XYZ file of C-alpha atoms in Angstrom:
648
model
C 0.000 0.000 0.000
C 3.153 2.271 0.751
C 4.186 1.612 -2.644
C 0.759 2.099 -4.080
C 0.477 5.007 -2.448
C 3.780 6.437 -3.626
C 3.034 5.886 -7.156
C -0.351 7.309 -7.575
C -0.757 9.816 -4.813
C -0.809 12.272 -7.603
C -3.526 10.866 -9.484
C -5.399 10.929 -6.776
C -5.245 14.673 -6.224
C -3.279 14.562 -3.437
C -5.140 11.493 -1.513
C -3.494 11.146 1.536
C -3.734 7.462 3.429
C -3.510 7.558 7.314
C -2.520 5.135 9.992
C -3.882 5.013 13.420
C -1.570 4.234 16.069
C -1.367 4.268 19.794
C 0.608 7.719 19.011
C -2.686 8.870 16.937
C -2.402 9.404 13.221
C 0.451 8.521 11.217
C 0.904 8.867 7.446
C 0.762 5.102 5.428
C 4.092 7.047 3.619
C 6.115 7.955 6.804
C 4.878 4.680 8.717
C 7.968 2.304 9.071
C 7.010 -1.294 9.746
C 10.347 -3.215 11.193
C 8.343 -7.063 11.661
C 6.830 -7.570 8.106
C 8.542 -8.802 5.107
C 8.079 -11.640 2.378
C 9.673 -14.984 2.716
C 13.039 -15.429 0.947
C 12.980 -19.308 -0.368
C 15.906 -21.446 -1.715
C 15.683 -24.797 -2.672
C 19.178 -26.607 -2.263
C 19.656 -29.289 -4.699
C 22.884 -31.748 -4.432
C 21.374 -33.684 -6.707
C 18.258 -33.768 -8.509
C 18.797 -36.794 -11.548
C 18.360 -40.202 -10.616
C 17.616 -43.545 -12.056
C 13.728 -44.666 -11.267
C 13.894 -46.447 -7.798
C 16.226 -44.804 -6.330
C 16.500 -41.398 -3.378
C 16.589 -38.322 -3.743
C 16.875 -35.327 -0.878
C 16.287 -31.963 -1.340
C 16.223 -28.959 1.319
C 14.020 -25.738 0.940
C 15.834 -23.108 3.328
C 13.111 -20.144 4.506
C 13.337 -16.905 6.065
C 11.166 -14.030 6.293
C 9.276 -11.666 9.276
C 7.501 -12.844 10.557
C 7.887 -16.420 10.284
C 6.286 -17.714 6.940
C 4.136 -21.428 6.839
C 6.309 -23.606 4.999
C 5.636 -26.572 2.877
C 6.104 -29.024 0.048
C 3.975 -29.752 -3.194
C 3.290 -33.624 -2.057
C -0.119 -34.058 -3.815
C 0.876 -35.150 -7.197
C 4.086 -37.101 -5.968
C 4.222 -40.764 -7.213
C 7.532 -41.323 -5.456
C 7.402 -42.388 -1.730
C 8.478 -39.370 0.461
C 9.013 -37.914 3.943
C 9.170 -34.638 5.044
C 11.732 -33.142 8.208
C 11.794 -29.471 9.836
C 14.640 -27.471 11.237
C 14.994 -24.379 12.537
C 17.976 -22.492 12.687
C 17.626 -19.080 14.159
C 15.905 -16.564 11.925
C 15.696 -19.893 8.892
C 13.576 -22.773 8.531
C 14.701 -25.585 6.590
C 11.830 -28.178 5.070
C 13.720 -31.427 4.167
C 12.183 -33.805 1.488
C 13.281 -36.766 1.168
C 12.223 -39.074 -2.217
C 12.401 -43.105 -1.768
C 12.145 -45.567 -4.389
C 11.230 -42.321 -6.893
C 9.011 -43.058 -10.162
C 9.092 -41.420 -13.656
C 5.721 -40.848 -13.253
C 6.901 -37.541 -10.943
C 8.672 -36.066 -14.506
C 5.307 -34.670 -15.087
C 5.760 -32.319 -12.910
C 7.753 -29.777 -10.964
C 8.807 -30.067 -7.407
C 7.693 -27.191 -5.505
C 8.063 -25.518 -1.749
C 5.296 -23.000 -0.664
C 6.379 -20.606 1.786
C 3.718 -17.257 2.612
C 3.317 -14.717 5.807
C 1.238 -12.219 6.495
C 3.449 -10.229 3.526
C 2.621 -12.679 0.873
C 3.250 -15.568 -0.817
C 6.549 -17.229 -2.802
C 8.076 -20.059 -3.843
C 10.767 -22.623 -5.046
C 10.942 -24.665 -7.848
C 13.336 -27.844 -8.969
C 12.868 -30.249 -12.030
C 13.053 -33.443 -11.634
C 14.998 -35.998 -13.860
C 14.436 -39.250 -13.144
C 15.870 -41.693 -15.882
C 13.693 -45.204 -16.580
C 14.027 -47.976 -19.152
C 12.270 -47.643 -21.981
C 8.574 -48.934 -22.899
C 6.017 -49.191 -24.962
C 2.810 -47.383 -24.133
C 0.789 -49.131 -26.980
C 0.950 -50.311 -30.812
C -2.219 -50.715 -32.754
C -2.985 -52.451 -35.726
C -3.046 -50.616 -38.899
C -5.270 -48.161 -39.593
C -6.479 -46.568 -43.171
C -5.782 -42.822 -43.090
C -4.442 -40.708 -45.761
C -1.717 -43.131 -45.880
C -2.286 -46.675 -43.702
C -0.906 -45.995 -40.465
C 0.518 -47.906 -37.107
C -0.178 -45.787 -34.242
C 1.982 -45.655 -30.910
C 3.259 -43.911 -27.841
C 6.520 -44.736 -26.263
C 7.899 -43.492 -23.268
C 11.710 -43.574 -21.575
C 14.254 -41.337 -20.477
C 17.109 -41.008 -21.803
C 15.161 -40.609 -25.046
C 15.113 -44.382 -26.811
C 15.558 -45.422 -30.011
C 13.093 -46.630 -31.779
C 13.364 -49.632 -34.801
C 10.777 -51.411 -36.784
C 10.617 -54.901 -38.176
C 8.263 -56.306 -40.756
C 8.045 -59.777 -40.173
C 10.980 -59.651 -38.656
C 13.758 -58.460 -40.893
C 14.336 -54.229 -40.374
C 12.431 -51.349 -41.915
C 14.273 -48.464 -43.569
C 12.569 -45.524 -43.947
C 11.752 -44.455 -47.214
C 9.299 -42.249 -49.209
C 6.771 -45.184 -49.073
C 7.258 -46.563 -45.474
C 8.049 -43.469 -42.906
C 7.423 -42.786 -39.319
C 6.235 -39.603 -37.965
C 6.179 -38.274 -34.187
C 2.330 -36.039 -33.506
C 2.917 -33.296 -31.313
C 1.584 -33.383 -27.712
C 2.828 -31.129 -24.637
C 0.158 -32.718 -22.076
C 2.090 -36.211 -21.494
C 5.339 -35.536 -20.788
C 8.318 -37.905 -22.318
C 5.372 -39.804 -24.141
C 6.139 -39.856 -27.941
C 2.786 -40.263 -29.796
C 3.281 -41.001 -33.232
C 2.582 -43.185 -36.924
C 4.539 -45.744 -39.169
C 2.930 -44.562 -41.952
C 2.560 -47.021 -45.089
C 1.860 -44.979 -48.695
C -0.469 -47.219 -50.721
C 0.423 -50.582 -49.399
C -1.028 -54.012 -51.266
C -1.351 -57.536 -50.556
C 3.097 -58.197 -50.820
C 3.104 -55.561 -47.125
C 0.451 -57.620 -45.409
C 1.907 -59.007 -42.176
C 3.631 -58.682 -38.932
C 4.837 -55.190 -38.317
C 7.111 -54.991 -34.601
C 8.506 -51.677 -32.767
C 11.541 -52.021 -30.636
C 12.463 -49.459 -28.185
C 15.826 -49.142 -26.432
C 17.719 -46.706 -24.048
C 20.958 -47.357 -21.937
C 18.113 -48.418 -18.882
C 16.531 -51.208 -20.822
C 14.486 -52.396 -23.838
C 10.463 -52.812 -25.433
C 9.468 -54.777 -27.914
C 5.279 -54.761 -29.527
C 3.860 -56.565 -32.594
C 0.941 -55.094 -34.544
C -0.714 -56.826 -37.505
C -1.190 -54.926 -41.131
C -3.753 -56.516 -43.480
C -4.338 -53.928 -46.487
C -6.082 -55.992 -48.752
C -6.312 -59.459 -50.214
C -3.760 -61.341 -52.608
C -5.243 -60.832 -56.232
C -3.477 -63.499 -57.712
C -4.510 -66.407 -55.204
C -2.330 -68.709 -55.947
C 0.721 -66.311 -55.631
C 0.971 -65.789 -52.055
C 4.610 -64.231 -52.166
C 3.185 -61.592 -53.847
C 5.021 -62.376 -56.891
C 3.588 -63.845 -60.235
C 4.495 -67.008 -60.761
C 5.700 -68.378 -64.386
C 4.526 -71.325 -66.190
C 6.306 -74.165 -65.807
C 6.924 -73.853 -69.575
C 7.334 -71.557 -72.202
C 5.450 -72.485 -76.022
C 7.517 -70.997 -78.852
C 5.692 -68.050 -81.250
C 4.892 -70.868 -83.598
C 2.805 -72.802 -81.384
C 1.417 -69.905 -79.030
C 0.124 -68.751 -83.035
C -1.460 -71.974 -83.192
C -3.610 -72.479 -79.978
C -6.775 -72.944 -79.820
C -8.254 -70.174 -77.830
C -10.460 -71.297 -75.564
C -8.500 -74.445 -74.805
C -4.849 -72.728 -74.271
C -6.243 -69.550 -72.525
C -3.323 -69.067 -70.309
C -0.788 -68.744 -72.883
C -2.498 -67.504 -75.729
C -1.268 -64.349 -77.903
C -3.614 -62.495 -79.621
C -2.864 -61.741 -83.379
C -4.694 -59.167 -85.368
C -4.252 -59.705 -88.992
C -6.587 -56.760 -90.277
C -4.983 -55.745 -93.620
C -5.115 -59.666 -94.738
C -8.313 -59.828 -96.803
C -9.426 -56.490 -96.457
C -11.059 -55.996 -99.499
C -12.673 -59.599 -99.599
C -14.156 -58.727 -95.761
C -14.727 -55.222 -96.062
C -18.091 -54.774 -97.808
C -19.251 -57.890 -95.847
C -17.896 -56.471 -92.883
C -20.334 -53.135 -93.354
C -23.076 -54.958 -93.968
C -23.113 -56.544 -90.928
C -22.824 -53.537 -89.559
C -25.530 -51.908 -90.888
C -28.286 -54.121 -89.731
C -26.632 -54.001 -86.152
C -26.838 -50.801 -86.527
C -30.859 -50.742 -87.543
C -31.135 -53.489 -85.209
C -30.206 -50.724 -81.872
C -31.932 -47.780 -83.896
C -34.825 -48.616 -82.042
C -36.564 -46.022 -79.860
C -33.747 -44.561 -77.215
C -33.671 -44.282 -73.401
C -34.168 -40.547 -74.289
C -37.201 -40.943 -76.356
C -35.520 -40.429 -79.584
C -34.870 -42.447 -82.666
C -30.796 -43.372 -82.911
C -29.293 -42.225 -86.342
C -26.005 -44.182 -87.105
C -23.165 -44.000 -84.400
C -20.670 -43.684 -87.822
C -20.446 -40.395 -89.940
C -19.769 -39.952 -93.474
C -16.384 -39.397 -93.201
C -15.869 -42.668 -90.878
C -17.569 -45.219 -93.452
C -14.336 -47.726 -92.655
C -15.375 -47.594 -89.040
C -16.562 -50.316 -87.199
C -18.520 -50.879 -84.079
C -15.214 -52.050 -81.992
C -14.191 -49.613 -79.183
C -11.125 -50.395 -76.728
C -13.562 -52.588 -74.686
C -13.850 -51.573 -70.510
C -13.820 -55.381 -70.179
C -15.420 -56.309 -66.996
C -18.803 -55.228 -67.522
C -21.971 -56.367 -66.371
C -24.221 -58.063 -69.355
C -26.995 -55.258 -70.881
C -29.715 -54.661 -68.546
C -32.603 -55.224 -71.098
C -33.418 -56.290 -74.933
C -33.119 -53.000 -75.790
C -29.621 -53.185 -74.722
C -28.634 -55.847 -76.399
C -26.177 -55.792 -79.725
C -24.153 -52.184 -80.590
C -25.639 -50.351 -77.192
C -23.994 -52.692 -74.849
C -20.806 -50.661 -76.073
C -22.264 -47.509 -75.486
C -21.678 -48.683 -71.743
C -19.307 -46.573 -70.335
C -17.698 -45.645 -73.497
C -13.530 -45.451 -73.899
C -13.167 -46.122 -77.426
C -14.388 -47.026 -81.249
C -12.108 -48.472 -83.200
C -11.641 -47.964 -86.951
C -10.382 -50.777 -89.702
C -6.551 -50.346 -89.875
C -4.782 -50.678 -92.663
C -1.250 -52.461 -93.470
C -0.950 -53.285 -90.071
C -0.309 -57.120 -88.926
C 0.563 -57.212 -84.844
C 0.944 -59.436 -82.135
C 0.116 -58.068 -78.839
C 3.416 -59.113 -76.394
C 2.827 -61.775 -73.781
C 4.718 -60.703 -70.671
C 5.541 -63.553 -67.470
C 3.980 -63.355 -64.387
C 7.524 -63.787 -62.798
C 8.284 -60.454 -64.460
C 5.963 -58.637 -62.493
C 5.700 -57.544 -58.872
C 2.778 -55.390 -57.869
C 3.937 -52.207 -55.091
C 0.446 -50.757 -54.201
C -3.328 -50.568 -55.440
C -4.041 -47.532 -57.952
C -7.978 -47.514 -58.174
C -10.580 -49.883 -58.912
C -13.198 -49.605 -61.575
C -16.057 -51.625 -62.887
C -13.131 -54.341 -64.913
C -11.505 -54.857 -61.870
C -7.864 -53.377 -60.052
C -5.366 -51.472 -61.320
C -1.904 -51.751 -59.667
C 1.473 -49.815 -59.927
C 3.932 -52.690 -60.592
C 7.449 -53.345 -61.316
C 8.771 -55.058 -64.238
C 11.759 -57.031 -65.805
C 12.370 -57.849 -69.065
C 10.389 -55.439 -70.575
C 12.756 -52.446 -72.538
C 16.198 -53.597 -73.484
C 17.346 -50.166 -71.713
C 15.844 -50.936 -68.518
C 16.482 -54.035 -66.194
C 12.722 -52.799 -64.427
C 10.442 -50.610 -64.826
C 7.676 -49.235 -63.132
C 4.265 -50.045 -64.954
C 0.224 -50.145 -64.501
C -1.434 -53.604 -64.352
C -5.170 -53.307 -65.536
C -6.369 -56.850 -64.235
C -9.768 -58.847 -65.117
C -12.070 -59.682 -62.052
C -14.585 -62.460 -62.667
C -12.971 -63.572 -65.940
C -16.258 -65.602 -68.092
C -15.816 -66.288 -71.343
C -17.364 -62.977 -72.541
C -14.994 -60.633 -70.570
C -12.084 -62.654 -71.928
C -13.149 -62.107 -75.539
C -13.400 -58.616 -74.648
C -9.941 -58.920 -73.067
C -8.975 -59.947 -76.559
C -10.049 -57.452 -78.371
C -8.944 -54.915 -76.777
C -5.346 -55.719 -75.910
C -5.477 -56.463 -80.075
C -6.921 -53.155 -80.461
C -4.548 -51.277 -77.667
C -1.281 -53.019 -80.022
C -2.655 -51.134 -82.645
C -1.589 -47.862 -81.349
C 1.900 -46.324 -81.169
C 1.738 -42.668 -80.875
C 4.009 -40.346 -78.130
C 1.157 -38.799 -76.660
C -1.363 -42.208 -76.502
C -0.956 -44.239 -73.286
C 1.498 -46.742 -74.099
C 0.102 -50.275 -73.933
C 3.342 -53.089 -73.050
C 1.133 -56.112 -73.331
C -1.001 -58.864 -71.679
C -0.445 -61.357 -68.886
C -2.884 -64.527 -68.980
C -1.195 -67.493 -67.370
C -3.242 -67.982 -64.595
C -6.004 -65.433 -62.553
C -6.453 -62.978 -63.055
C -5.872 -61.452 -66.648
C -3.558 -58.889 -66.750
C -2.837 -55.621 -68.918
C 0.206 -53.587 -68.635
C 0.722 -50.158 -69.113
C 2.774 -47.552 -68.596
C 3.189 -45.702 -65.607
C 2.283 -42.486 -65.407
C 3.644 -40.568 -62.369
C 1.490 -37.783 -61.825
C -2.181 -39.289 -62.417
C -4.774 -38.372 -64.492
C -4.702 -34.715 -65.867
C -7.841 -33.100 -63.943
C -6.655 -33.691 -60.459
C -3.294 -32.584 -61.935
C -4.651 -29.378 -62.663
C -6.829 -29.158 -59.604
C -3.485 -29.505 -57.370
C -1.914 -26.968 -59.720
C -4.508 -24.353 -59.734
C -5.403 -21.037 -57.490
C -7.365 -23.290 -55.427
C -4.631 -25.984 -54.970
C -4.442 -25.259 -51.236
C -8.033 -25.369 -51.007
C -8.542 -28.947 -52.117
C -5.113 -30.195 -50.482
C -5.274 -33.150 -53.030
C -1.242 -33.021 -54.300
C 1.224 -34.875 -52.660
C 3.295 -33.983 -55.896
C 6.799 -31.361 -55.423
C 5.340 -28.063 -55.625
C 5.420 -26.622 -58.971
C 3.020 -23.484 -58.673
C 0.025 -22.665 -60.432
C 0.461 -23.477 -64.621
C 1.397 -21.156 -66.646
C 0.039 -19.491 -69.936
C 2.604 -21.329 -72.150
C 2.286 -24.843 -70.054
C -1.293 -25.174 -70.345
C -1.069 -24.441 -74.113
C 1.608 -26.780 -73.869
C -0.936 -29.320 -72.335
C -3.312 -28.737 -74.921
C -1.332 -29.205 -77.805
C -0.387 -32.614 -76.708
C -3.694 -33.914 -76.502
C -4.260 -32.583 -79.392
C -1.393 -34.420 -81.037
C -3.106 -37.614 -79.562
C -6.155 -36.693 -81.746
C -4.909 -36.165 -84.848
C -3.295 -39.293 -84.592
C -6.777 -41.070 -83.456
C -8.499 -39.351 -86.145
C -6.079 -40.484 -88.690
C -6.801 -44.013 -88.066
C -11.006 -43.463 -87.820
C -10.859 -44.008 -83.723
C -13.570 -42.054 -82.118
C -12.479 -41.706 -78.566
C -15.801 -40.686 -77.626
C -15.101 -39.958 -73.749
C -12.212 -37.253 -73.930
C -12.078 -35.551 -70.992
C -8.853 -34.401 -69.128
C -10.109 -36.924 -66.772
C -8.856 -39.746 -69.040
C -5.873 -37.809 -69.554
C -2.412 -38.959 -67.798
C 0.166 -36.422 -66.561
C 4.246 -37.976 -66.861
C 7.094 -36.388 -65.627
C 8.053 -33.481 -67.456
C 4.725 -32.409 -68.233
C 4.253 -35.300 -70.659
C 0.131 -36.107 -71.380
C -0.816 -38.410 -72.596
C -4.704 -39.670 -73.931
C -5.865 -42.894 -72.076
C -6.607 -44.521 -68.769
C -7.746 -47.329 -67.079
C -11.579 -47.660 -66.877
C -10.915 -45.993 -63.341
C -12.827 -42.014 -64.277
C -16.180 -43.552 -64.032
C -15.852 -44.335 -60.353
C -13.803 -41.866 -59.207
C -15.277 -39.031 -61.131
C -18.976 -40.508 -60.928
C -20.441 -37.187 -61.239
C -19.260 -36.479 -64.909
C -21.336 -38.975 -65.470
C -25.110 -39.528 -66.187
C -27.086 -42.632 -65.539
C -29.503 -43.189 -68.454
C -32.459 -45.409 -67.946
C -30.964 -47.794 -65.317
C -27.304 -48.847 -66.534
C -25.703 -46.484 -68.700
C -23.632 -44.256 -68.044
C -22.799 -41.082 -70.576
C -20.431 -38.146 -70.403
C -23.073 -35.672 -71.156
C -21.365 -32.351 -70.267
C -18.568 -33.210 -72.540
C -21.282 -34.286 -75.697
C -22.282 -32.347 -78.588
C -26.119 -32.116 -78.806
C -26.206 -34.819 -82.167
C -24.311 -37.408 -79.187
C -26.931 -36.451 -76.534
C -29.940 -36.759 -78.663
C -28.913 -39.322 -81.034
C -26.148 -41.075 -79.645
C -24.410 -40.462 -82.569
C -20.587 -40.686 -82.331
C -17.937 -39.323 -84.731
C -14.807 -38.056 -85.112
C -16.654 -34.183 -85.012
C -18.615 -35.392 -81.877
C -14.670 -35.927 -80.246
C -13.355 -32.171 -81.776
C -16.861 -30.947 -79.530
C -15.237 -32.895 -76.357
C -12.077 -31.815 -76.773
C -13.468 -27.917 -76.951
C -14.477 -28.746 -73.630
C -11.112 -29.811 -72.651
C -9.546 -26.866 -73.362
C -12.402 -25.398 -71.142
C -10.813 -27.151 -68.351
C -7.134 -27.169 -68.842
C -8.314 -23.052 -68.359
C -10.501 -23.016 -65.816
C -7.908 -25.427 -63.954
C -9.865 -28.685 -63.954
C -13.511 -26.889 -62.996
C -16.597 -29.429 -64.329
C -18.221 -27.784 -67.226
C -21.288 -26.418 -66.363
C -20.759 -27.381 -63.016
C -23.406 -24.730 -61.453
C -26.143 -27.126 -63.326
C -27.779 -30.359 -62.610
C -27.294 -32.858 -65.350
C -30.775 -32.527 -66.788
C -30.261 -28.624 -66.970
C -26.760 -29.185 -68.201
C -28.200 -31.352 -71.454
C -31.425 -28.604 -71.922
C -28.363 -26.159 -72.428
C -25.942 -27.971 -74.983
C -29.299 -29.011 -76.786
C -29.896 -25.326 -76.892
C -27.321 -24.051 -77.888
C -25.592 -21.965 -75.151
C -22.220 -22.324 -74.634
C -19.845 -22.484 -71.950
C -18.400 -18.922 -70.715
C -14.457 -17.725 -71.443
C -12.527 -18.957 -68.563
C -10.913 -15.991 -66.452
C -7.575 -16.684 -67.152
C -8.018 -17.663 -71.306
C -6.939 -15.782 -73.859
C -9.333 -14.480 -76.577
C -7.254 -16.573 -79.229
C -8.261 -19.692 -77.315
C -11.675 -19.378 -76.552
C -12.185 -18.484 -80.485
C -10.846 -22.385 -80.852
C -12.978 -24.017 -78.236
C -16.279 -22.158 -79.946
C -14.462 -23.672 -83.264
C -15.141 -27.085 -81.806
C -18.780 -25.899 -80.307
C -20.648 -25.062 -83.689
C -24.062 -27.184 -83.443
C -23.334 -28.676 -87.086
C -21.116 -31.169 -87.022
C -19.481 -30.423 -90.388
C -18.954 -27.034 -89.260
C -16.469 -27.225 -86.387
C -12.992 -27.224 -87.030
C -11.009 -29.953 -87.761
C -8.493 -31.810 -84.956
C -4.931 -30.899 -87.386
C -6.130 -27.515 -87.968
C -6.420 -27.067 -84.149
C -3.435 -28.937 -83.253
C -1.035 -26.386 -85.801
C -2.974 -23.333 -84.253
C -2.121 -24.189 -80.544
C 1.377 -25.068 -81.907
C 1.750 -21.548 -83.249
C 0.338 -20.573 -79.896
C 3.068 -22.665 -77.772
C 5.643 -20.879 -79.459
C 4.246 -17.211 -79.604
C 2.167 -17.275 -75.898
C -1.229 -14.376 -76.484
C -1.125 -11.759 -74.187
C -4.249 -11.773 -72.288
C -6.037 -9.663 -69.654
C -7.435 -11.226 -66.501
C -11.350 -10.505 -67.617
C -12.349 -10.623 -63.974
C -9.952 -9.277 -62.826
């Protein structure tokens, strides 16, 4: 109060505080008080580290007028303890002695309380009591972003800490990693993950944690089961290899259905062309009349080929796997119509035979996706480029393999041989001794191109969906860049009368380097379900990347792909937004049937929206043609428009 006083005795305009005393009034200011003063505490500490179990003293020394309450912070002790006073004149000394101390008391510090009639202080000492190490708990694997082992350890000195997978050492790598979790409530605990990145069937089993310090050792077990073996009679993980090998001669000669397992698949399509050919269009034609009946939209089907496409037949790179047509009016051409990938075209002067790779070549890392065919898995492989001793692929396999999903398996690994083109998926070859069927691709790093450009967009932090090395938000020149490589693609799958027929930057596939490429694995229809429309009960159709002739006809062509690909553009701008994606599907169709189109992306330049209308005129006939486009955004790679933000 003197001090108080002192200070703001001003403030107070001239407030004066008095005393009363035997001697009457005496000023708070002037009044000298010689038996009041706050304790003075010192905790003495001789030693204060210890292993657990064994004693510990330490002595709190007190003065202070007049004589402060003294004691020690005992509530929260683990340790056993017993507590002695001395006095020594004007000091008090509070001795503490710790038997048979615990680690438990680390939590906390050790404090003396000492307070008079002046106030309150106090001494503090931290304790360090060393212990063995342990294991608080391992649990079995968990499915987070990546799967993870949780624990918490516990031991002091700190321990080291080394995992086993059924039995032989871990070392941490980009796919198998172990990360502490913050937490300043529980003391030495260390809370943490082994995190596994996209394990498979080969990283199912026993996963141990050993903990060690100078004091001891821990040892836990925790079981990981990701998912089952795919290849059931390969329980290594590995594919297994036939126990023999036919030459080319005889695997030519096999009967199909009798030699399944080590069949290759020849397509001969040059070889009688012009006997086949107008027999071959024929057929077509009444297949074709055949599925002209009325449509799940209520409107009469015109032919899925145009003019320009008479060579084209009703073969499309098959999503083998699918379930059988849903009714008659299913049946015949429409059952491909069923999520579409491909139509492919008669090829000419070309006689190939699709590569048969070993199962003992392969050995699967980690599950990719799964769509309606079955599993894709990111493999490695031997004996597959004369450069490389392995390489990483994509296996496509074939669940439920009957004999109609293994002619389609057929066709389309004969009709995937076919094409050889820098910016098409490349397609290595099949794998058919023993379950299940196998495709392999390449690998593409980076995934498909529209979460590529999600993660690489203004919003990328947003959506938190890359795992990639940062790279920024694309540029003017790369997206052009991206463009013009699917467009290369096109030209190339015009050239041969392929209508793709579900381009969409979806079914795109982003390499290193910025390397796209057209294809992908039957996977977009599952993950990207809402690109999709159901139509009357089982099919499934693309309709905000259709031209109206495709929505209201189901007619397919190579113009009905230069419409699509207008729309890709429309995303690689808008950085991998769904068109129309303020609409509901059935408002989406009302406006393509219409004739609006979609609005000029913020950050597109007038010279590229002109193209993607190029691709949008209603007429078919009218829009521009894929090469046309392709040497326009060529020009535009190498001289980048300047453009203004229009929003901005």
């Amino acid at each position: 109060m003197q001090k108080w006083e002192k200070d703001y005795r001003g403030d107070l305009h001239s407030q004066m505080l008095l005393c009363l005393s035997d001697d009457g009034e005496i000023s708070l200011s002037s009044l000298v008080i010689d038996n009041c003063s706050l304790p003075e505490v010192n905790v003495l500490v001789s030693q204060y580290k210890t292993e657990e179990g064994g004693n510990l003293t330490f002595e709190c020394q007190v003065t202070g007028k007049p004589m402060p309450n003294v004691r020690w912070q005992t509530d929260e002790l683990a340790s056993q303890f017993t507590v002695q006073k001395e006095v020594s004149g004007s000091t008090l000394n509070l001795l503490l002695h710790l038997t048979d101390v615990s680690y438990k008391d680390n939590l906390h510090n050790l404090t003396c309380e000492a307070e008079n009639q002046a106030g309150p202080k106090e001494g503090m000492v931290q304790l360090d009591i060393e212990f063995s190490a342990r294991i608080i708990f391992l649990r079995d694997a968990e499915p987070q972003h990546h799967w993870c082992f949780p624990f918490a350890v516990d031991g002091n000195p700190e321990p080291n800490i080394t995992w086993l997978y059924n039995g032989a050492v871990i070392k941490e790598t980009y796919y198998t990693y172990m990360q502490f979790i913050p937490d300043s409530n529980d003391g030495s605990v260390k809370h943490g993950c082994l995190f596994l990145n996209k394990p498979t069937h080969i990283n199912n089993g026993n996963y141990s944690i050993i903990v060690e310090n100078k004091l001891g050792w821990d040892k836990a077990t925790a079981v990981g089961m990701f998912m089952e073996n795919p290849f059931q009679d390969n329980p290594e993980g590995l594919i297994p290899v036939p126990d023999w090998e036919p030459s080319t001669t005889e695997k030519s000669n096999m009967d199909i259905t009798e030699k399944l397992n080590s069949r290759v698949f020849v397509v001969s399509v040059a070889v009688g062309l012009a006997v086949f050919a107008s027999t071959f269009l024929l057929i077509l034609i009444l297949v074709i009349n055949k599925c002209g009946q009325q449509s799940k939209f209520g409107i009469h089907r015109s032919s899925v080929l145009g003019t320009e496409d008479d060579l084209a037949v009703s073969l499309r790179f098959m999503n083998f796997g699918t379930s059988p047509p849903s009714s008659d009016e299913d049946s015949g051409l429409s059952s491909f119509v069923e999520n579409p990938q491909y139509f492919c075209g008669i090829i000419k002067d070309k006689d190939m035979c699709v590569q048969h790779i070993k199962r003992q070549d392969i050995a699967l890392k980690w599950e990719l996706g799964e769509g309606a065919f079955g599993k894709v898995y990111l493999a490695e492989c031997a004996n597959l480029s004369p450069d490389y001793d392995k390489m990483l692929v994509a296996i496509k396999t074939l669940k439920d393999a009957n004999e109609s999903t293994r002619q389609d398996f057929q066709r389309e690994a004969e009709l995937l041989t076919v094409l050889q083109h820098q910016h098409i998926v490349r397609f290595y070859g099949v794998c058919t001794d023993g379950e299940p069927l196998a495709m392999v691709f390449e690998y593409m790093r980076h995934g498909d191109l529209n979460r590529f450009l999600r993660a690489h967009g203004p919003d990328a932090r947003i959506l938190e969906e890359s795992k990639m090395p940062p790279m920024g938000q694309l540029t003017l020149p790369q997206m052009l860049h991206i463009a013009a490589q699917i467009a290369s693609g096109m030209v190339y799958l015009a050239s041969l009368h392929f209508v793709h027929r579900d381009l969409a930057t979806r079914n795109c596939l982003v390499g290193e380097g910025l390397v796209v490429k057209i294809g992908d694995f039957g996977m977009s229809r599952d993950i990207y379900s809402t690109d999709y429309y159901r139509v009357g009960g089982r099919t499934m159709l693309p309709i905000r990347w259709m031209p109206p002739e495709s929505i209201m006809y189901r007619k397919f062509t190579t113009e009905s792909d230069i419409w699509s690909f207008g729309v890709v553009l429309w995303e690689i701008f808008t950085y991998g937004k769904q068109p129309w994606y303020q609409l509901s599907n059935s408002e989406a169709i009302e406006c393509i049937t219409q004739g609006r189109e979609l609005e000029r992306p913020r950050t597109c330049p007038k010279e590229v929206y002109l193209l993607m209308q190029g691709c949008w005129q209603r007429e078919p006939q009218q829009r521009m043609v894929i090469k046309d486009i392709h040497n326009r955004l060529l020009e535009l790679v190498k001289n980048p428009p300047v453009y203004l933000d229009i929003l901005g």
